[in-house]
Short mmCIF file of C-alpha atoms in Angstrom, two decimals:
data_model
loop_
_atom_site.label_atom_id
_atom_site.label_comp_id
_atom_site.label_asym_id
_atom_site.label_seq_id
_atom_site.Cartn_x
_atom_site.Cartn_y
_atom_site.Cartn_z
CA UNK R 1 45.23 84.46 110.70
CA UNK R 2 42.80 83.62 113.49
CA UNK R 3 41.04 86.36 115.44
CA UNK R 4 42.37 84.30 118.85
CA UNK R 5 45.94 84.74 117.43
CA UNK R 6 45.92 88.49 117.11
CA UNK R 7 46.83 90.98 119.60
CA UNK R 8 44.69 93.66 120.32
CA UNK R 9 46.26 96.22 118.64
CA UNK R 10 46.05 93.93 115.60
CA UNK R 11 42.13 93.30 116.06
CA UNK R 12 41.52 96.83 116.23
CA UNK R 13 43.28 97.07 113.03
CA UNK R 14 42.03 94.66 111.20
CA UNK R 15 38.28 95.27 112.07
CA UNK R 16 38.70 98.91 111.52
CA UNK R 17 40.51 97.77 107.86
CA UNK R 18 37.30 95.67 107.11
CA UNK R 19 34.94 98.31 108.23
CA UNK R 20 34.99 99.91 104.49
CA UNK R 21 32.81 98.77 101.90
CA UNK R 22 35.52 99.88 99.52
CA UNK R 23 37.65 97.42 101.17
CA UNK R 24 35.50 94.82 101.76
CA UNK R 25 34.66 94.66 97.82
CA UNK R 26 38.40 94.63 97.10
CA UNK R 27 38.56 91.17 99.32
CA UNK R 28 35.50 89.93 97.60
CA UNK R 29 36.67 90.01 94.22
CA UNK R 30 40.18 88.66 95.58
CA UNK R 31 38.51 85.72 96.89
CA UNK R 32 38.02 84.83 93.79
CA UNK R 33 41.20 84.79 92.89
CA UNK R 34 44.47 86.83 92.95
CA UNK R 35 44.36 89.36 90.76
CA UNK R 36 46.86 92.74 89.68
CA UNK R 37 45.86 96.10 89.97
CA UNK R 38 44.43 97.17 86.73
CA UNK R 39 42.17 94.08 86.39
CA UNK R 40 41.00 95.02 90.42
CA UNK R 41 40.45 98.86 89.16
CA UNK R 42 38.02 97.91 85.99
CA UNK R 43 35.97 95.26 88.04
CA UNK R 44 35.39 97.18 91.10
CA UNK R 45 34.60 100.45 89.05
CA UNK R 46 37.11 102.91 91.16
CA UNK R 47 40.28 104.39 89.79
CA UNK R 48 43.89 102.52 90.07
CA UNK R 49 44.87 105.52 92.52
CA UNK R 50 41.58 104.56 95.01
CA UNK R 51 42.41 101.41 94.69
CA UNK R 52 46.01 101.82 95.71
CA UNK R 53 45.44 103.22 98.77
CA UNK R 54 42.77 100.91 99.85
CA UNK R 55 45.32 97.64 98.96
CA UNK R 56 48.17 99.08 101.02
CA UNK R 57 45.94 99.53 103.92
CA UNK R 58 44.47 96.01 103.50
CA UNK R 59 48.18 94.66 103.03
CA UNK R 60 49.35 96.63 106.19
CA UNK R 61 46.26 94.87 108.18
CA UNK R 62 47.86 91.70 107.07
CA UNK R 63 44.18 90.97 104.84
CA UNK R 64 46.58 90.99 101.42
CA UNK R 65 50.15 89.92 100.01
CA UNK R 66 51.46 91.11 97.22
CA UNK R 67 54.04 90.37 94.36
CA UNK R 68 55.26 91.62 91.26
CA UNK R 69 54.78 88.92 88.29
CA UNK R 70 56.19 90.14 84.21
CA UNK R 71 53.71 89.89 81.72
CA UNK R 72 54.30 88.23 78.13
CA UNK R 73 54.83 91.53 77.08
CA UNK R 74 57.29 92.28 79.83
CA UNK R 75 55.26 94.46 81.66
CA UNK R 76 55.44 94.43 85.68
CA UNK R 77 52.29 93.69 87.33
CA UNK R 78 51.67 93.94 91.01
CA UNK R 79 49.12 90.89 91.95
CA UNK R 80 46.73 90.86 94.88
CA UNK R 81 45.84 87.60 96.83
CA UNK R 82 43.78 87.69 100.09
CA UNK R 83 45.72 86.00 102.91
CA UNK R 84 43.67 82.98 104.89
CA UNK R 85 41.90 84.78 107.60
CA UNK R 86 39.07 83.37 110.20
CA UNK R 87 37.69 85.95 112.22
CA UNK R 88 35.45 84.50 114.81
CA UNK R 89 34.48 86.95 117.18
CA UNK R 90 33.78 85.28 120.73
CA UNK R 91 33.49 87.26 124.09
CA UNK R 92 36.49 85.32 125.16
CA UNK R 93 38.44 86.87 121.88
CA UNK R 94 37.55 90.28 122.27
CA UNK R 95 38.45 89.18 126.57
CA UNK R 96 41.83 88.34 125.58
CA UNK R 97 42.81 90.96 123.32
CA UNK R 98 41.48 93.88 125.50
CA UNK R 99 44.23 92.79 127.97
CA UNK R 100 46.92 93.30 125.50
CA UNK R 101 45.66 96.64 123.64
CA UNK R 102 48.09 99.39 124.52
CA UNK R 103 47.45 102.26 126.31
CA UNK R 104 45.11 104.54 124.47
CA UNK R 105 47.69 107.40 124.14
CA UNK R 106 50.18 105.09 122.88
CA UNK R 107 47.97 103.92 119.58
CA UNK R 108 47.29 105.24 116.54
CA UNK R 109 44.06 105.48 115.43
CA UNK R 110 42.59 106.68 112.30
#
């Protein structure tokens, strides 16, 4: 994902996803390499539940993908992997989504 690809209801989604530290950790340990949820919980030193909610926002921003992989053991384990994304900012960028944000009441912000 390019920032010049996304509409602006998209932008405003995904720079208000990245705007979390929590967040933004999560993404730098999964640039590293994909990881499951567990593993993600015991590196980043915040509890599976905090971590949960902060993955499905990042996979709703389009930032993360998921999938479900069985262990040896056959144990289901959810893995993480951060989806290609270059956000460069220009005031063109920010020009061309502005035009196609929708109307203020219309959007949900958090």
């Amino acid at each position: 994902m390019t920032a010049s690809e996304l509409p602006g209801d998209e932008l405003v989604q995904v720079l208000g996803t990245l705007a979390n530290p929590h967040r933004l950790r999560v993404l730098a340990v999964l640039a590293a390499g994909r990881n499951y949820v567990s593993q993600l919980a015991r590196e980043l030193g915040i509890s599976r539940a905090l971590l949960q909610v902060h993955l499905r926002k990042l996979e709703a921003a389009g930032l993360v993908t998921a999938h479900l992989e069985l262990s040896a053991d056959g144990k289901a384990l959810k893995f993480y992997e951060v989806t290609p994304l270059d956000l460069h900012l220009t005031p063109e960028v920010i020009m061309i989504a502005a035009r196609t944000l929708s109307p203020s009441e219309k959007r949900v912000e958090e």
